[in-house]
Short mmCIF file of C-alpha atoms in Angstrom, two decimals:
data_model
loop_
_atom_site.label_atom_id
_atom_site.label_comp_id
_atom_site.label_asym_id
_atom_site.label_seq_id
_atom_site.Cartn_x
_atom_site.Cartn_y
_atom_site.Cartn_z
CA MET A 1 3.33 -0.08 -0.96
CA LYS A 2 2.11 1.00 2.25
CA LEU A 3 3.01 4.43 3.70
CA SER A 4 4.67 3.02 6.74
CA SER A 5 7.01 0.61 4.00
CA LYS A 6 7.57 3.81 1.71
CA LEU A 7 8.90 5.81 5.11
CA ILE A 8 11.08 3.17 6.35
CA LEU A 9 12.67 2.91 2.95
CA PHE A 10 13.11 6.52 2.56
CA ILE A 11 14.66 7.14 6.24
CA THR A 12 16.82 3.90 5.82
CA GLY A 13 17.90 5.00 2.28
CA SER A 14 18.91 8.57 3.47
CA LYS A 15 20.75 7.24 6.38
CA LEU A 16 22.65 4.75 4.37
CA ALA A 17 23.70 7.64 1.77
CA VAL A 18 24.75 9.59 4.90
CA VAL A 19 27.04 6.91 5.77
CA LEU A 20 28.20 6.41 2.18
CA LEU A 21 29.11 10.00 1.76
CA PHE A 22 30.57 10.15 5.27
CA ILE A 23 33.03 7.27 4.49
CA ILE A 24 34.11 8.83 1.22
CA SER A 25 34.90 12.10 2.78
CA LEU A 26 36.24 10.22 5.95
CA PRO A 27 39.83 10.38 4.94
CA PHE A 28 40.02 14.03 4.10
CA LEU A 29 38.26 15.05 6.95
CA ILE A 30 40.77 12.93 9.05
CA ASP A 31 43.82 14.57 7.17
CA SER A 32 42.31 17.98 7.34
CA ILE A 33 41.41 17.63 11.37
CA VAL A 34 44.89 16.16 11.84
CA SER A 35 46.75 18.90 9.82
CA GLU A 36 45.12 21.72 11.66
CA TYR A 37 45.84 20.02 14.88
CA THR A 38 49.59 19.61 13.91
CA ASN A 39 49.64 23.14 12.98
CA TYR A 40 47.91 24.09 16.41
CA SER A 41 50.99 22.02 18.31
CA LEU A 42 53.60 23.47 16.48
CA ARG A 43 52.38 26.46 17.26
CA ARG A 44 52.10 25.98 20.97
CA GLN A 45 55.68 24.58 20.64
CA GLN A 46 56.30 27.83 19.05
CA ASP A 47 55.19 29.89 22.05
CA LYS A 48 56.60 27.84 24.63
CA VAL A 49 60.16 28.13 23.22
CA ILE A 50 59.81 31.99 22.92
CA ASN A 51 58.73 31.98 26.69
CA VAL A 52 61.81 29.88 27.57
CA VAL A 53 64.16 32.37 25.52
CA GLN A 54 62.13 35.52 27.19
CA LYS A 55 62.61 34.17 30.57
CA ASN A 56 65.85 32.54 30.37
CA GLY A 57 67.91 33.76 27.63
CA ILE A 58 68.84 33.10 24.02
CA ASN A 59 71.82 30.99 25.42
CA HIS A 60 69.67 28.61 26.91
CA TYR A 61 69.59 27.21 23.83
CA LEU A 62 72.70 28.36 22.03
CA GLN A 63 74.98 27.56 25.23
CA GLY A 64 77.54 29.63 23.60
CA ASP A 65 77.25 28.16 19.90
CA ASP A 66 75.87 29.87 16.80
CA SER A 67 73.01 27.69 16.28
CA TYR A 68 70.98 24.92 17.92
CA GLY A 69 69.64 22.02 16.71
CA SER A 70 68.07 18.86 18.42
CA TYR A 71 66.33 15.60 17.24
CA THR A 72 64.34 13.05 18.73
CA MET A 73 65.69 9.39 19.06
CA LEU A 74 63.66 8.35 15.83
CA LYS A 75 64.05 11.52 14.25
CA GLU A 76 60.47 11.96 14.43
CA GLU A 77 60.39 15.89 15.65
CA TYR A 78 63.42 18.55 16.01
CA ILE A 79 64.16 21.90 16.87
CA ALA A 80 66.62 24.39 15.16
CA LEU A 81 67.19 27.95 16.74
CA GLU A 82 69.80 29.93 14.40
CA PRO A 83 70.70 33.38 13.66
CA ALA A 84 68.14 34.97 10.74
CA ALA A 85 68.64 37.53 7.95
CA VAL A 86 68.01 41.00 8.85
CA GLY A 87 64.92 42.60 7.54
CA VAL A 88 63.51 38.87 6.09
CA PRO A 89 60.33 38.19 8.76
CA VAL A 90 59.22 34.47 8.36
CA ASP A 91 56.18 32.92 10.04
CA THR A 92 54.81 29.74 8.02
CA ILE A 93 53.94 26.20 8.31
CA LYS A 94 54.84 23.91 5.37
CA THR A 95 55.49 20.42 4.24
CA GLU A 96 59.42 19.91 2.99
CA ARG A 97 61.84 17.14 2.91
CA ARG A 98 64.83 17.49 4.89
CA VAL A 99 68.23 15.34 5.06
CA VAL A 100 68.95 13.97 8.55
CA GLU A 101 72.08 12.19 9.20
CA ARG A 102 71.50 10.89 5.46
CA ASP A 103 67.79 9.77 6.01
CA THR A 104 65.58 11.80 3.73
CA LEU A 105 62.29 12.77 5.71
CA THR A 106 59.44 14.40 4.85
CA TYR A 107 58.52 17.19 8.06
CA ARG A 108 55.68 19.42 8.75
CA ILE A 109 57.87 22.28 9.42
CA LEU A 110 56.92 25.62 11.48
CA MET A 111 59.49 28.20 10.42
CA HIS A 112 59.21 31.57 12.41
CA THR A 113 61.55 34.64 13.20
CA PHE A 114 61.69 36.83 16.30
CA ASN A 115 64.08 38.98 17.76
CA PHE A 116 66.10 38.87 21.39
CA GLN A 117 67.90 41.62 22.54
CA GLN A 118 67.75 43.49 18.79
CA LYS A 119 68.93 40.53 16.84
CA PRO A 120 66.90 38.24 14.71
CA TYR A 121 66.72 34.51 15.07
CA LEU A 122 65.06 31.79 13.27
CA LEU A 123 63.31 29.05 15.20
CA GLU A 124 62.14 25.84 13.15
CA ILE A 125 60.33 22.94 14.91
CA GLY A 126 59.24 20.13 12.89
CA LYS A 127 57.36 16.81 13.18
CA THR A 128 57.56 14.03 10.40
CA VAL A 129 54.39 13.59 8.35
CA SER A 130 54.53 9.59 9.13
CA SER A 131 54.11 10.19 12.89
CA ILE A 132 51.21 12.64 12.26
CA ASN A 133 49.43 10.21 10.07
CA GLN A 134 49.90 7.06 11.94
CA TYR A 135 46.56 7.66 13.67
CA ASN A 136 45.02 8.52 10.93
CA ARG A 137 43.20 5.35 10.52
CA PRO A 138 42.46 4.52 13.92
CA LEU A 139 41.02 7.91 14.05
CA GLN A 140 39.02 6.98 11.03
CA ARG A 141 37.98 3.48 12.41
CA ILE A 142 36.89 5.43 15.38
CA ALA A 143 34.79 7.76 13.82
CA LEU A 144 33.29 5.24 11.41
CA TYR A 145 31.98 3.48 14.23
CA VAL A 146 30.82 6.70 16.11
CA LEU A 147 28.74 7.55 13.07
CA MET A 148 27.51 4.08 12.45
CA GLY A 149 26.31 3.65 16.23
CA LEU A 150 24.55 7.12 15.99
CA ILE A 151 23.16 6.54 12.75
CA ALA A 152 21.85 3.25 13.84
CA LEU A 153 20.14 4.88 17.22
CA SER A 154 18.73 7.57 15.26
CA LEU A 155 17.25 5.27 12.98
CA LEU A 156 15.70 3.18 15.39
CA PHE A 157 14.40 6.44 17.12
CA ASP A 158 13.12 7.45 13.62
CA LEU A 159 11.33 4.43 12.92
CA LEU A 160 9.98 4.23 16.39
CA PHE A 161 8.46 7.75 15.85
CA THR A 162 7.52 6.86 12.26
CA ARG A 163 5.25 3.80 13.71
CA MET A 164 3.86 6.26 16.29
CA LEU A 165 3.11 8.83 14.01
CA ILE A 166 1.08 6.88 11.22
CA ARG A 167 -0.41 4.50 13.80
CA PRO A 168 -3.66 6.85 13.68
CA LEU A 169 -3.63 6.44 9.69
CA GLY A 170 -3.66 2.52 10.16
CA LYS A 171 -6.36 2.54 12.32
CA ILE A 172 -8.50 4.96 10.58
CA ILE A 173 -7.87 2.71 7.03
CA LYS A 174 -8.54 -0.51 9.63
CA SER A 175 -11.85 0.53 11.28
CA LYS A 176 -13.02 2.85 8.15
CA LEU A 177 -11.96 0.94 4.81
CA ILE A 178 -10.83 -2.77 5.34
CA ASN A 179 -13.60 -5.20 5.27
CA LYS A 180 -16.30 -2.79 5.36
CA LYS A 181 -19.11 -3.96 3.36
CA PHE A 182 -21.89 -1.49 2.13
CA PRO A 183 -24.21 -0.23 3.59
CA PHE A 184 -22.31 0.51 6.48
CA LYS A 185 -24.46 -0.55 9.33
CA ASP A 186 -22.25 0.11 12.31
CA HIS A 187 -21.50 3.95 13.13
CA THR A 188 -17.64 3.84 13.71
CA SER A 189 -16.20 5.93 16.18
CA PRO A 190 -13.56 8.56 15.72
CA VAL A 191 -9.74 7.30 16.16
CA LEU A 192 -7.68 9.23 18.66
CA THR A 193 -5.08 11.55 17.81
CA THR A 194 -3.63 14.71 17.91
CA THR A 195 -2.26 14.81 14.28
CA TYR A 196 -4.96 17.53 12.72
CA ASP A 197 -4.68 15.85 9.12
CA PHE A 198 -5.50 12.36 10.26
CA LYS A 199 -8.55 14.20 12.51
CA TYR A 200 -9.72 15.81 9.58
CA LEU A 201 -9.25 12.59 7.10
CA ASP A 202 -10.99 10.79 9.84
CA ALA A 203 -14.02 13.13 10.28
CA SER A 204 -14.51 13.54 6.35
CA LEU A 205 -14.61 9.26 6.03
CA ILE A 206 -17.25 9.54 8.86
CA SER A 207 -19.11 12.05 6.97
CA LEU A 208 -18.86 10.58 3.64
CA MET A 209 -20.08 7.09 5.25
CA ASP A 210 -23.19 8.52 6.84
CA GLN A 211 -24.03 10.37 3.69
CA ILE A 212 -23.70 7.23 1.69
CA ASN A 213 -26.01 5.36 4.12
CA GLU A 214 -28.51 8.25 4.30
CA ALA A 215 -28.49 8.00 0.50
CA PHE A 216 -28.83 4.32 0.06
CA GLU A 217 -31.73 4.30 2.85
CA LYS A 218 -33.46 6.98 0.59
CA GLU A 219 -33.10 4.89 -2.16
CA ARG A 220 -34.25 1.75 -0.86
CA GLU A 221 -37.10 3.03 0.67
CA PHE A 222 -38.11 4.58 -2.70
CA THR A 223 -37.56 1.47 -4.79
CA ALA A 224 -39.63 -0.31 -2.08
CA ASN A 225 -42.48 2.15 -2.00
CA ALA A 226 -42.60 2.55 -5.74
CA SER A 227 -42.53 -1.11 -6.70
CA HIS A 228 -44.97 -1.75 -3.78
CA GLU A 229 -47.10 1.10 -5.25
CA LEU A 230 -47.14 -0.21 -8.70
CA MET A 231 -48.40 -3.54 -8.43
CA THR A 232 -51.93 -2.09 -7.21
CA PRO A 233 -52.36 -0.11 -10.83
CA ILE A 234 -50.61 -2.72 -12.56
CA SER A 235 -52.96 -5.33 -11.32
CA ILE A 236 -55.90 -3.08 -11.98
CA LEU A 237 -55.06 -2.66 -15.64
CA GLN A 238 -54.27 -6.09 -16.17
CA ASN A 239 -57.74 -6.99 -15.03
CA LYS A 240 -59.44 -4.65 -17.03
CA MET A 241 -57.64 -6.11 -19.89
CA GLU A 242 -58.65 -9.93 -19.13
CA ASN A 243 -62.13 -8.30 -18.87
CA LEU A 244 -62.07 -6.67 -22.46
CA LEU A 245 -60.58 -9.61 -24.10
CA GLY A 246 -64.07 -11.57 -22.90
CA ASP A 247 -66.04 -9.14 -25.12
CA GLU A 248 -66.94 -11.04 -28.29
CA GLN A 249 -67.67 -7.40 -30.29
CA LEU A 250 -64.23 -6.79 -30.38
CA SER A 251 -62.51 -7.10 -33.61
CA ASP A 252 -59.58 -9.51 -34.25
CA ALA A 253 -57.04 -6.41 -34.72
CA VAL A 254 -58.35 -4.90 -31.03
CA ILE A 255 -57.76 -8.15 -29.32
CA LEU A 256 -54.27 -8.38 -31.11
CA ARG A 257 -53.28 -4.91 -29.68
CA ILE A 258 -54.65 -5.80 -26.13
CA VAL A 259 -52.75 -9.00 -26.01
CA GLU A 260 -49.50 -6.89 -26.96
CA MET A 261 -50.56 -4.49 -24.10
CA MET A 262 -50.95 -7.38 -21.95
CA LYS A 263 -47.25 -8.74 -22.82
CA THR A 264 -45.96 -4.94 -21.93
CA LEU A 265 -47.80 -4.87 -18.57
CA ASN A 266 -46.36 -8.41 -17.81
CA ARG A 267 -42.43 -7.20 -18.42
CA LEU A 268 -43.42 -4.26 -15.97
CA LYS A 269 -44.96 -6.62 -13.47
CA LYS A 270 -41.87 -8.50 -13.69
CA ILE A 271 -39.58 -5.67 -13.25
CA SER A 272 -41.98 -4.41 -10.27
CA ASN A 273 -41.75 -7.59 -8.68
CA SER A 274 -37.88 -7.68 -8.98
CA LEU A 275 -37.27 -4.36 -7.66
CA LEU A 276 -39.42 -5.36 -4.78
CA LEU A 277 -37.44 -8.69 -4.04
CA ILE A 278 -34.16 -6.49 -4.15
CA SER A 279 -35.54 -4.25 -1.85
CA ARG A 280 -36.61 -6.81 0.36
CA ILE A 281 -33.17 -8.68 0.46
CA ASP A 282 -31.63 -5.14 1.03
CA ASN A 283 -34.07 -4.92 4.27
CA GLU A 284 -33.11 -8.31 5.42
CA GLN A 285 -36.91 -9.69 5.37
CA PHE A 286 -35.88 -12.85 4.89
CA VAL A 287 -34.86 -15.46 7.59
CA LYS A 288 -31.93 -17.22 6.90
CA SER A 289 -32.40 -20.59 8.98
CA ASP A 290 -32.34 -23.32 6.37
CA THR A 291 -29.93 -26.24 5.74
CA LEU A 292 -29.60 -27.58 2.39
CA LYS A 293 -27.36 -29.37 -0.11
CA PRO A 294 -26.08 -27.65 -2.74
CA SER A 295 -26.43 -30.53 -5.50
CA GLU A 296 -29.96 -31.12 -4.40
CA LEU A 297 -31.13 -27.39 -4.80
CA ILE A 298 -29.01 -27.07 -8.15
CA ASN A 299 -30.65 -30.44 -9.34
CA GLU A 300 -34.04 -29.12 -8.69
CA VAL A 301 -33.09 -25.85 -10.46
CA VAL A 302 -32.17 -27.97 -13.28
CA GLU A 303 -35.28 -30.08 -13.48
CA GLU A 304 -37.15 -26.83 -13.45
CA ILE A 305 -35.53 -25.48 -16.43
CA THR A 306 -35.01 -28.78 -18.58
CA HIS A 307 -37.58 -27.80 -21.52
CA ARG A 308 -35.39 -24.56 -21.98
CA LEU A 309 -32.26 -26.77 -22.21
CA GLU A 310 -33.80 -29.27 -24.76
CA GLU A 311 -34.70 -26.06 -26.93
CA LYS A 312 -31.32 -24.80 -27.54
CA GLU A 313 -30.04 -28.66 -27.38
CA LEU A 314 -27.83 -27.70 -24.65
CA SER A 315 -25.91 -30.34 -22.61
CA ILE A 316 -25.47 -29.96 -18.77
CA THR A 317 -22.83 -31.42 -16.60
CA LEU A 318 -22.91 -31.45 -12.78
CA ASN A 319 -19.85 -32.36 -10.84
CA LEU A 320 -21.03 -31.58 -7.24
CA MET A 321 -20.33 -32.98 -3.70
CA SER A 322 -23.48 -35.02 -2.67
CA ASP A 323 -22.40 -34.76 1.15
CA LEU A 324 -21.94 -30.79 1.55
CA SER A 325 -24.42 -28.73 3.27
CA LEU A 326 -24.78 -25.05 3.25
CA ASN A 327 -26.23 -23.89 7.05
CA HIS A 328 -27.94 -20.71 8.06
CA VAL A 329 -29.09 -19.73 4.36
CA ASN A 330 -32.42 -19.00 2.70
CA LYS A 331 -33.51 -21.83 0.22
CA ASP A 332 -35.76 -19.75 -1.99
CA LEU A 333 -32.93 -16.87 -2.36
CA LEU A 334 -30.52 -19.53 -3.03
CA PHE A 335 -32.78 -21.22 -5.65
CA GLN A 336 -33.37 -17.64 -7.28
CA LEU A 337 -29.97 -17.23 -7.18
CA PHE A 338 -29.07 -20.31 -9.23
CA TYR A 339 -31.90 -20.26 -11.40
CA ASN A 340 -30.88 -16.68 -12.49
CA LEU A 341 -27.11 -18.00 -13.05
CA ILE A 342 -28.29 -20.81 -15.08
CA ASN A 343 -31.01 -19.24 -16.97
CA ASN A 344 -28.72 -16.94 -18.37
CA ALA A 345 -25.99 -19.74 -19.19
CA ILE A 346 -29.01 -20.97 -21.33
CA LYS A 347 -29.94 -17.91 -22.46
CA TYR A 348 -26.75 -16.49 -24.01
CA ASN A 349 -25.25 -19.94 -24.74
CA VAL A 350 -25.22 -21.12 -28.44
CA THR A 351 -27.02 -23.67 -29.97
CA LYS A 352 -25.68 -27.33 -28.89
CA GLY A 353 -23.58 -25.46 -26.52
CA ASN A 354 -22.46 -26.70 -22.84
CA ILE A 355 -22.98 -25.64 -19.69
CA THR A 356 -20.55 -27.11 -16.40
CA ILE A 357 -21.48 -26.88 -12.97
CA SER A 358 -18.83 -27.81 -10.53
CA ASP A 359 -17.77 -27.11 -6.70
CA GLN A 360 -14.90 -27.16 -4.72
CA LEU A 361 -13.63 -26.70 -1.11
CA LEU A 362 -10.65 -23.74 -1.26
CA ASN A 363 -7.93 -24.87 1.50
CA ARG A 364 -10.88 -25.50 4.12
CA SER A 365 -11.33 -21.13 3.70
CA GLY A 366 -14.34 -21.68 1.62
CA TYR A 367 -16.78 -23.43 -0.78
CA GLN A 368 -16.70 -22.62 -4.33
CA ILE A 369 -19.44 -23.33 -6.89
CA THR A 370 -18.52 -22.43 -10.65
CA ILE A 371 -21.19 -22.32 -13.18
CA ALA A 372 -19.38 -22.00 -16.90
CA ASP A 373 -21.26 -21.78 -20.35
CA THR A 374 -19.93 -22.04 -23.62
CA GLY A 375 -22.10 -18.82 -24.80
CA ILE A 376 -21.46 -15.44 -26.50
CA GLY A 377 -19.55 -13.97 -23.65
CA ILE A 378 -19.05 -10.47 -21.63
CA ALA A 379 -16.82 -7.83 -23.01
CA VAL A 380 -14.14 -7.12 -20.94
CA ASP A 381 -15.23 -3.40 -20.48
CA GLU A 382 -18.99 -4.41 -19.80
CA GLN A 383 -17.76 -7.02 -17.12
CA PRO A 384 -17.85 -4.65 -14.16
CA PHE A 385 -21.20 -3.23 -14.72
CA ILE A 386 -23.35 -6.54 -15.39
CA PHE A 387 -24.39 -6.30 -11.48
CA ASP A 388 -25.58 -2.60 -11.85
CA ARG A 389 -29.46 -2.18 -12.34
CA PHE A 390 -30.99 -1.29 -15.24
CA ARG A 391 -27.93 -0.89 -17.09
CA LYS A 392 -28.35 -2.40 -20.44
CA THR A 393 -25.57 -4.29 -21.81
CA ASN A 394 -25.37 -5.57 -25.42
CA LEU A 395 -24.45 -9.64 -25.50
CA ALA A 396 -24.63 -9.91 -29.59
CA GLU A 397 -28.18 -9.78 -30.63
CA ASN A 398 -29.72 -10.02 -26.98
CA VAL A 399 -29.69 -7.29 -24.45
CA GLY A 400 -30.11 -7.46 -20.80
CA HIS A 401 -32.24 -5.41 -18.36
CA GLY A 402 -29.45 -5.82 -15.26
CA LEU A 403 -32.22 -6.82 -12.87
CA GLY A 404 -31.56 -10.68 -13.01
CA LEU A 405 -28.02 -10.31 -11.91
CA SER A 406 -28.67 -7.40 -9.64
CA ILE A 407 -30.86 -9.92 -7.90
CA VAL A 408 -28.04 -12.59 -7.98
CA LYS A 409 -25.60 -9.64 -6.22
CA SER A 410 -28.13 -8.75 -3.70
CA ILE A 411 -28.46 -12.16 -2.76
CA CYS A 412 -24.78 -12.97 -2.54
CA LEU A 413 -24.39 -9.62 -0.24
CA TYR A 414 -26.97 -10.90 1.94
CA HIS A 415 -25.41 -14.27 2.47
CA GLY A 416 -21.77 -13.17 2.43
CA ILE A 417 -20.98 -14.83 -1.05
CA GLU A 418 -18.36 -13.48 -3.04
CA ILE A 419 -19.05 -13.64 -6.72
CA LYS A 420 -16.53 -13.46 -9.43
CA VAL A 421 -16.84 -13.36 -13.33
CA SER A 422 -14.59 -14.24 -16.16
CA SER A 423 -15.55 -14.04 -19.62
CA GLU A 424 -14.24 -13.98 -23.31
CA VAL A 425 -16.48 -12.94 -26.02
CA ASN A 426 -17.36 -15.95 -28.62
CA LYS A 427 -15.84 -18.28 -26.03
CA GLY A 428 -18.28 -18.03 -22.69
CA SER A 429 -18.68 -17.41 -19.07
CA ILE A 430 -17.73 -18.75 -15.70
CA PHE A 431 -19.34 -17.25 -12.62
CA ASN A 432 -17.37 -18.24 -9.55
CA LEU A 433 -19.74 -18.41 -6.13
CA THR A 434 -17.36 -18.52 -2.88
CA PHE A 435 -19.16 -19.41 0.40
CA PRO A 436 -17.46 -18.32 3.78
CA SER A 437 -16.53 -21.40 5.64
CA GLU A 438 -18.92 -20.53 8.34
CA LEU A 439 -21.84 -21.47 5.71
CA TYR A 440 -20.87 -25.21 5.08
CA SER A 441 -20.08 -28.10 6.77
CA GLY A 442 -19.42 -32.11 5.47
CA ALA A 443 -17.00 -33.23 3.13
CA ILE A 444 -14.13 -31.80 5.18
#
């Protein structure tokens, strides 16, 4: 999962968690707020009553009676004033049930004692709990709407900021990693960003790519020079050995040793030629200007290698489109590519086995050639390394030296061909070559 997706999921999840927590706690918060507000309102009414008494006297309420009581029409509020017991001060707010005209109601009641003209009085101000709570649901609804609006707004800002923040990382990945093929031919410019971490990552990737290119160039130069320089002494040794074989005074034993030495020298010559070919491919010394039909080219390869098929009594099946052509390719290199793959399919096949070569168009996005055999197969742990140079891969009684498939890989990279292998021990191997759409024409 991408970093941006993870951040978006985290931000959205955290916001939803806040909303859920707020919804759960909202009734308690509203009740607490309403309760505090009710207490504050009762205290304000208390202050007003006492101010009126101090200003107008106690008779303003008592009117000559011993006590005073007043209810609103719906009995939602009431006020009571009466003499209080001496020496028992009261100042509290609590919830109690009261009987008012045969109705039992629950009130939030403020009880407060005060002195007027050296006489204690008890003041009670009450408000029904039902009238207090009638605004709870609207308040909860409004608070929830406000919260959801704020959450949505903050989520939008978070998403915009997150995208803006990690945009340089996406540019770094796109310019330095995605669709970048080795060797890296173009020097990529640094990505503009004010984030130090991204600057450091971008600079490190550029430095690493430059180091890899430099190391690759040195290796390629060494391989080319070493292969070229080896050819001269090999040719000299080969001529001298051929001259020695013409000496009639040599014994049969000496001649046999010279022949064995020449076989070894021929193997060394083949390796040098292969390395030189790989080096020339890597240096792009071949022109890609040929147009050919894969069916005809593969038939040429099969004709050249028919004697090897007959030696192992192998049958080969070709299912190729005859009207499809490959453009802007090098015929000699593709001949070498198919020759190596078909030769391996023969070499590592079982006696009286089968080889099948077929092709297909992949939804107009590519052209694929498949070479399948019924050979000894390749172990799963060996498959990632079969294209490495000089890596010996044990295939039953045979040993691969890695140069044939290395040449195949180099030719594929040079032409932009994707090569994949799937194999199972004792069941066979399948090589899939996928040509990009710009290389083929016809049969569409």
